[in-house]
């Protein structure tokens, strides 16, 4: 059966001719609706009567959100640009349009791109937030090493609810990686309210991640713009701050967050993302599948990341929450291979030797052994919070810092050297 296509190429002189040629010849596509604007295209997509959209870069109000909504409705997208307009082609790709062609391409070529796009597009309801079949668990995945000079790596620091220490681990890893000479970007992507700026003592009025997501949604984010939006804490450490107010979470559209991380890979060798806890899909709660989902940004980060760290506390309640969170993660992202990081390990909440007991419990209930066990060290973390500085500065000799430094070296693919002390002086973004 012919692919049913919506077009939205208004304003271009070649529209009628192209639509006529596509329809007339036996190209395997049928134009079912010629839309005049983005609103009409989205409304048409929601009817489920088409499988692909052909749109032009000049379409007004076209943004990453609109493209994501087309994909969510099961509509594959092919973009057309004026011949030679590389900037427009780049912008369309950043908005999430995988196939971009010059408008003077042969109708047969355009039809083939539409058919290919349909063949490759995820089914409706197969975006990042949807449950897929579970895969078997494997124990102790190897940490992939960063390739020298290649694309930067993205590490998501995630974990269950109940403050297991995601922010402590994310900030510590980013700071230690930077001290090891690795160009690092720390991103606060906690959709329940970011605190990284506060923890690092940054006076934050910067647009941070929300500003970067806005540019990404408009197709104008590049590594240079990302660098301008981030604080340069040290030459090797940039920080993209999070939502100052938790109720602004709808500003973090999943597709835009994914684009920010993509540019992060160009800007830094290592991008460390402090994530919120939730991954459950709230789609069933909404009447409209295109409605924003709070956990969408977290899912986008986890899907984009090369390594997902799952941070858990070391007491029975935290372990139980961790087991449940990993179950949920497997439902929504069966291919994720989370690396377990036990934090706040101490004597008391579990009987016997805490390291052996916690490791055995996690292996029994999740099929994974922890990769790292970080000790509880309230004196060190209190000093961090009191000073707005990092462990390396306020507790350089602490075992907690040593554990984070070793993990940072492994994640960045560099050797583990001895400790060093350097000042943390922030420069404002801009
Ligand atoms: N290893 C640790 N030892 C002692 N306290 C810790 C440790 N890790 C985190 N904390 C403290 O626990 C609290 C929650 O940590 P945080 O990193 O903010 O958790 P999350 O980001 O998961 O909500 C903070 O007060 C932090 O200082
Ligand atoms: Mg946190």
XYZ file of C-alpha atoms and ligand atoms in Angstrom:
458
model
C 0.000 0.000 0.000
C 1.172 3.500 -0.789
C 2.575 5.558 2.068
C 0.044 8.196 3.137
C 1.799 11.546 3.306
C 0.949 14.957 4.773
C 2.753 17.890 3.240
C 3.490 21.227 4.858
C 5.645 23.088 2.382
C 3.638 26.274 2.129
C 5.356 29.374 0.912
C 7.683 27.556 -1.445
C 7.169 28.142 -5.162
C 7.729 24.490 -5.965
C 5.067 23.033 -3.687
C 2.216 22.357 -6.160
C 4.533 20.988 -8.778
C 6.194 18.627 -6.315
C 2.940 17.436 -4.755
C 1.517 16.870 -8.217
C 4.557 14.848 -9.277
C 4.570 12.804 -6.081
C 0.903 11.984 -6.427
C 0.774 11.454 -10.146
C 3.509 8.929 -10.648
C 3.769 5.461 -9.214
C 6.187 6.401 -6.414
C 4.431 4.443 -3.711
C 3.256 7.580 -1.897
C -0.101 9.329 -1.757
C -0.510 12.889 -0.524
C -3.526 12.718 1.772
C -3.412 16.282 3.078
C -1.699 19.532 2.162
C -1.320 21.449 5.423
C -0.803 25.204 5.565
C 0.983 25.378 8.909
C 2.408 23.428 11.850
C -0.878 23.475 13.766
C -2.746 21.868 10.890
C 0.028 19.327 10.404
C -0.068 18.300 14.080
C -3.861 18.058 13.994
C -3.659 15.891 10.868
C -0.988 13.692 12.450
C -3.199 13.147 15.490
C -5.918 11.631 13.272
C -3.663 8.684 12.489
C -4.447 8.869 8.766
C -0.882 9.348 7.571
C 2.500 7.725 8.092
C 4.831 10.480 6.921
C 5.135 14.250 6.750
C 7.047 16.204 4.148
C 7.849 19.654 5.434
C 10.007 22.590 4.487
C 12.566 24.310 6.714
C 10.797 27.665 6.254
C 7.634 26.426 7.939
C 6.823 28.958 10.666
C 6.731 27.781 14.299
C 8.431 24.521 13.404
C 10.426 23.450 16.457
C 11.815 20.332 18.074
C 8.655 19.854 20.072
C 6.531 19.734 16.909
C 8.861 17.150 15.351
C 8.787 15.083 18.550
C 4.990 15.203 18.527
C 4.891 14.011 14.926
C 7.157 11.108 15.852
C 5.034 10.352 18.910
C 1.999 10.176 16.616
C 3.823 7.623 14.453
C 4.490 10.059 11.618
C 7.933 9.914 9.995
C 9.361 13.266 8.951
C 11.283 14.251 5.822
C 12.538 17.825 5.457
C 13.122 19.916 2.358
C 15.494 22.875 2.172
C 16.358 25.366 -0.544
C 19.233 23.827 -2.537
C 22.554 24.710 -0.878
C 21.039 26.050 2.339
C 23.268 24.084 4.723
C 22.216 26.117 7.758
C 18.574 25.186 7.210
C 19.528 21.523 6.762
C 21.523 21.576 9.998
C 18.657 23.209 11.848
C 16.158 20.592 10.634
C 18.491 17.802 11.731
C 18.847 19.378 15.153
C 15.062 19.501 15.427
C 15.087 15.742 14.968
C 14.429 15.427 11.221
C 16.694 12.581 10.161
C 16.117 12.834 6.393
C 16.731 16.216 4.780
C 16.781 16.755 1.009
C 17.156 19.721 -1.322
C 13.779 20.854 -2.616
C 14.868 20.369 -6.225
C 15.568 16.661 -5.667
C 13.873 14.273 -8.058
C 10.331 13.389 -6.909
C 11.381 9.733 -7.040
C 14.210 10.465 -4.564
C 11.862 12.349 -2.249
C 9.324 9.530 -2.428
C 12.064 7.014 -1.603
C 13.119 9.099 1.406
C 9.514 9.139 2.621
C 9.247 5.368 2.248
C 12.597 4.856 4.031
C 11.647 7.206 6.824
C 8.427 5.268 7.377
C 10.329 1.985 7.403
C 12.686 3.341 10.088
C 10.327 5.341 12.256
C 9.467 4.005 15.697
C 5.878 2.837 16.085
C 3.516 5.169 17.882
C 4.021 4.627 21.564
C 7.580 3.388 21.114
C 9.271 6.582 22.205
C 11.583 6.671 25.207
C 8.803 6.590 27.749
C 7.136 3.405 26.662
C 7.554 0.002 28.216
C 9.222 -2.613 26.051
C 9.844 -6.261 26.601
C 12.254 -6.921 29.445
C 15.679 -8.404 28.755
C 17.641 -10.679 31.067
C 19.927 -8.983 33.562
C 23.678 -9.363 33.402
C 26.013 -8.969 36.311
C 28.701 -6.302 36.625
C 28.901 -4.590 33.237
C 32.328 -3.282 32.237
C 32.716 0.492 32.223
C 33.328 1.660 28.674
C 36.435 3.829 28.394
C 36.392 7.263 26.770
C 37.943 7.274 23.312
C 40.763 9.836 23.064
C 39.809 12.783 20.878
C 36.525 11.148 19.929
C 32.990 12.064 20.823
C 32.642 12.906 24.476
C 30.981 10.384 26.751
C 27.756 10.951 28.661
C 27.309 9.497 32.148
C 23.877 9.682 33.773
C 23.850 9.662 37.568
C 20.495 8.266 38.509
C 18.959 6.358 41.410
C 15.780 5.696 43.352
C 13.819 8.215 45.374
C 14.930 9.008 48.922
C 18.116 11.045 48.362
C 20.636 8.195 47.984
C 23.296 10.735 46.968
C 22.946 11.283 43.223
C 23.935 14.936 43.419
C 26.869 14.202 45.723
C 28.110 11.527 43.311
C 27.482 13.623 40.161
C 29.249 16.706 41.508
C 32.098 14.615 42.930
C 32.620 12.695 39.686
C 32.580 15.825 37.523
C 34.976 17.667 39.826
C 37.379 14.740 40.064
C 37.328 14.060 36.310
C 38.146 17.725 35.676
C 41.011 17.527 38.194
C 42.337 14.550 36.250
C 42.583 16.830 33.205
C 39.420 15.623 31.491
C 37.292 18.378 29.935
C 34.036 17.923 31.815
C 30.515 19.308 31.636
C 28.237 18.819 34.648
C 24.532 19.100 33.798
C 21.821 19.445 36.419
C 18.813 17.705 34.859
C 16.788 17.068 38.004
C 13.198 17.816 36.950
C 12.154 17.958 40.599
C 14.338 20.995 41.188
C 18.065 21.365 40.671
C 20.493 22.063 43.491
C 23.874 21.737 41.788
C 24.323 25.525 41.588
C 23.702 25.822 45.295
C 25.934 22.905 46.192
C 28.780 24.482 44.210
C 28.170 27.923 45.668
C 27.268 29.451 42.304
C 25.039 32.516 42.503
C 22.666 31.295 39.913
C 20.597 33.568 37.731
C 21.777 31.850 34.566
C 19.320 30.207 32.163
C 21.359 26.989 32.366
C 19.811 23.801 31.054
C 16.397 25.394 30.457
C 18.072 28.048 28.287
C 20.012 25.406 26.382
C 16.830 23.354 25.902
C 15.072 26.436 24.558
C 17.797 26.968 21.949
C 17.754 23.254 21.116
C 13.980 23.387 20.649
C 14.461 26.223 18.180
C 17.221 24.379 16.347
C 19.930 26.942 17.161
C 21.979 25.224 19.878
C 25.597 24.466 19.095
C 28.612 23.725 21.292
C 29.608 27.413 21.399
C 26.145 28.470 22.582
C 26.198 25.685 25.152
C 29.556 26.901 26.432
C 28.150 30.432 26.829
C 25.233 29.123 28.896
C 27.450 27.103 31.238
C 29.509 28.368 34.168
C 33.240 27.961 33.675
C 34.107 26.823 37.181
C 37.643 25.933 36.117
C 39.199 25.564 32.668
C 38.306 21.857 32.664
C 34.955 22.104 34.419
C 31.783 23.669 33.072
C 28.434 23.531 34.850
C 25.024 23.818 33.246
C 22.727 24.641 36.129
C 19.239 23.229 36.565
C 15.705 24.394 37.157
C 15.644 26.950 39.930
C 11.936 26.230 40.342
C 10.663 22.674 40.145
C 7.370 23.757 38.535
C 9.292 24.811 35.443
C 9.900 21.176 34.446
C 7.828 21.463 31.226
C 10.686 23.597 29.864
C 12.834 20.465 29.718
C 11.375 18.767 26.646
C 12.898 15.317 26.198
C 13.946 15.889 22.588
C 15.595 19.184 23.512
C 17.432 17.614 26.455
C 18.764 14.904 24.119
C 20.041 17.611 21.760
C 21.754 19.408 24.654
C 23.626 16.203 25.516
C 24.539 15.719 21.875
C 26.163 19.168 21.882
C 27.680 18.343 25.281
C 29.572 15.519 23.574
C 31.120 18.079 21.236
C 31.965 20.477 24.045
C 33.413 18.104 26.635
C 35.145 14.739 26.831
C 32.871 13.782 29.683
C 29.342 14.997 30.405
C 28.020 14.043 33.847
C 24.270 14.430 34.291
C 22.596 14.695 37.688
C 19.172 13.107 37.109
C 15.888 12.969 38.954
C 14.725 9.591 40.238
C 11.427 8.836 38.442
C 11.250 6.834 35.242
C 7.688 5.583 35.388
C 5.596 6.514 32.402
C 2.780 8.862 33.333
C 1.298 8.750 29.851
C -1.786 6.842 30.895
C -2.653 9.636 33.265
C -2.946 12.135 30.444
C -5.713 12.440 27.902
C -3.393 13.491 25.157
C -0.344 11.374 24.398
C 1.513 14.510 23.285
C 1.078 16.055 26.730
C 4.407 16.822 28.399
C 5.608 14.129 30.788
C 7.672 15.098 33.767
C 9.874 12.044 33.630
C 10.436 12.397 29.895
C 13.606 14.443 30.412
C 15.052 11.839 32.801
C 14.273 9.080 30.309
C 15.877 11.063 27.505
C 19.068 11.392 29.569
C 19.116 7.700 30.482
C 18.541 6.708 26.871
C 21.211 9.081 25.570
C 23.845 8.137 28.170
C 26.725 5.764 27.446
C 26.759 4.773 31.105
C 23.903 4.913 33.610
C 25.012 4.923 37.224
C 22.364 3.798 39.685
C 23.209 5.294 43.077
C 21.723 3.596 46.103
C 21.973 4.067 49.821
C 23.215 1.136 51.909
C 20.312 0.606 54.303
C 17.411 -1.839 53.834
C 14.920 0.849 52.760
C 17.277 2.338 50.188
C 18.154 -1.117 48.843
C 14.495 -2.022 48.464
C 13.862 1.239 46.580
C 16.846 0.554 44.380
C 15.540 -2.897 43.434
C 12.152 -1.415 42.486
C 13.730 1.443 40.552
C 15.846 -1.003 38.537
C 12.714 -3.019 37.734
C 11.036 0.128 36.431
C 14.098 1.085 34.452
C 14.137 -2.328 32.790
C 10.511 -1.865 31.752
C 11.095 1.435 30.022
C 14.692 0.977 28.824
C 15.419 -2.738 28.554
C 18.776 -2.128 26.870
C 20.168 -0.013 29.714
C 22.964 -1.695 31.694
C 23.003 0.331 34.897
C 26.187 0.328 36.946
C 25.458 0.089 40.664
C 27.097 2.600 42.983
C 26.443 1.972 46.673
C 26.701 5.179 48.692
C 26.616 5.934 52.414
C 27.986 2.487 53.300
C 28.303 2.178 57.068
C 27.967 -0.215 59.965
C 24.578 -0.270 61.642
C 21.643 -0.494 59.259
C 22.542 -4.005 58.040
C 23.839 -6.817 60.245
C 27.428 -8.068 59.919
C 29.963 -6.771 57.399
C 28.099 -4.039 55.497
C 30.096 -4.378 52.279
C 29.523 -8.118 52.005
C 25.872 -7.934 53.097
C 24.906 -5.063 50.778
C 26.746 -6.591 47.818
C 25.105 -9.971 48.372
C 21.629 -8.445 48.751
C 21.982 -6.455 45.540
C 23.262 -9.428 43.625
C 20.412 -11.580 44.891
C 17.669 -9.108 44.004
C 19.025 -7.328 40.928
C 21.471 -9.792 39.404
C 24.188 -7.118 39.611
C 27.083 -6.607 41.981
C 27.943 -3.041 42.906
C 30.794 -1.563 40.891
C 31.776 0.829 43.702
C 30.955 1.141 47.415
C 31.336 4.651 48.796
C 31.560 5.118 52.563
C 29.232 7.291 54.619
C 31.189 10.357 55.656
C 28.893 12.936 57.165
C 31.773 15.159 58.272
C 33.024 15.421 54.700
C 29.609 15.995 53.087
C 28.628 18.531 55.750
C 31.830 20.437 55.044
C 30.925 20.375 51.321
C 27.475 21.826 52.013
C 28.720 24.388 54.511
C 31.421 25.755 52.226
C 29.746 25.410 48.825
C 32.905 23.639 47.693
C 33.800 20.167 46.553
C 35.171 17.168 48.437
C 38.560 17.649 46.828
C 38.777 21.045 48.512
C 37.231 20.481 51.905
C 38.052 16.810 52.520
C 40.881 15.941 50.124
C 42.044 12.923 52.088
C 38.608 11.392 52.677
C 37.925 7.829 51.527
C 34.672 9.128 49.984
C 36.668 11.417 47.729
C 39.130 8.628 46.901
C 36.263 6.372 45.803
C 34.756 9.055 43.590
C 38.126 9.907 42.081
C 38.781 6.290 41.150
C 35.336 5.976 39.570
C 35.822 9.263 37.685
C 39.115 8.002 36.270
C 37.487 4.751 35.149
C 34.560 6.542 33.511
C 36.860 8.978 31.724
C 39.277 6.228 30.711
C 42.326 7.797 32.374
C 44.716 6.310 34.969
C 44.031 6.850 38.667
C 46.690 9.294 39.957
C 47.458 10.623 43.446
C 45.460 13.454 45.079
C 45.950 17.134 44.190
C 44.630 20.378 45.612
C 43.484 23.298 43.530
C 41.180 26.210 44.158
C 37.636 26.307 42.866
C 36.954 29.711 41.395
C 33.831 30.226 39.331
C 33.349 32.564 36.426
C 29.843 33.683 35.539
C 28.266 32.368 32.344
C 28.388 34.640 29.322
N 28.568 9.228 51.299
C 27.879 10.107 52.024
N 28.114 10.227 53.352
C 27.406 11.088 54.093
N 26.435 11.857 53.631
C 26.142 11.793 52.322
C 26.849 10.920 51.456
N 26.344 11.085 50.211
C 25.379 12.007 50.292
N 25.252 12.442 51.565
C 24.312 13.447 52.057
O 22.983 12.961 51.861
C 22.127 14.006 51.502
C 21.463 13.692 50.170
O 22.476 13.644 49.182
P 22.215 14.141 47.701
O 23.474 13.922 46.951
O 21.654 15.517 47.691
O 21.110 13.083 47.246
P 20.148 13.045 45.962
O 20.735 13.920 44.909
O 20.093 11.608 45.592
O 18.814 13.552 46.427
C 22.953 15.265 51.464
O 22.828 15.943 52.666
C 24.366 14.749 51.301
O 25.319 15.624 51.846
Mg 19.911 15.566 43.935
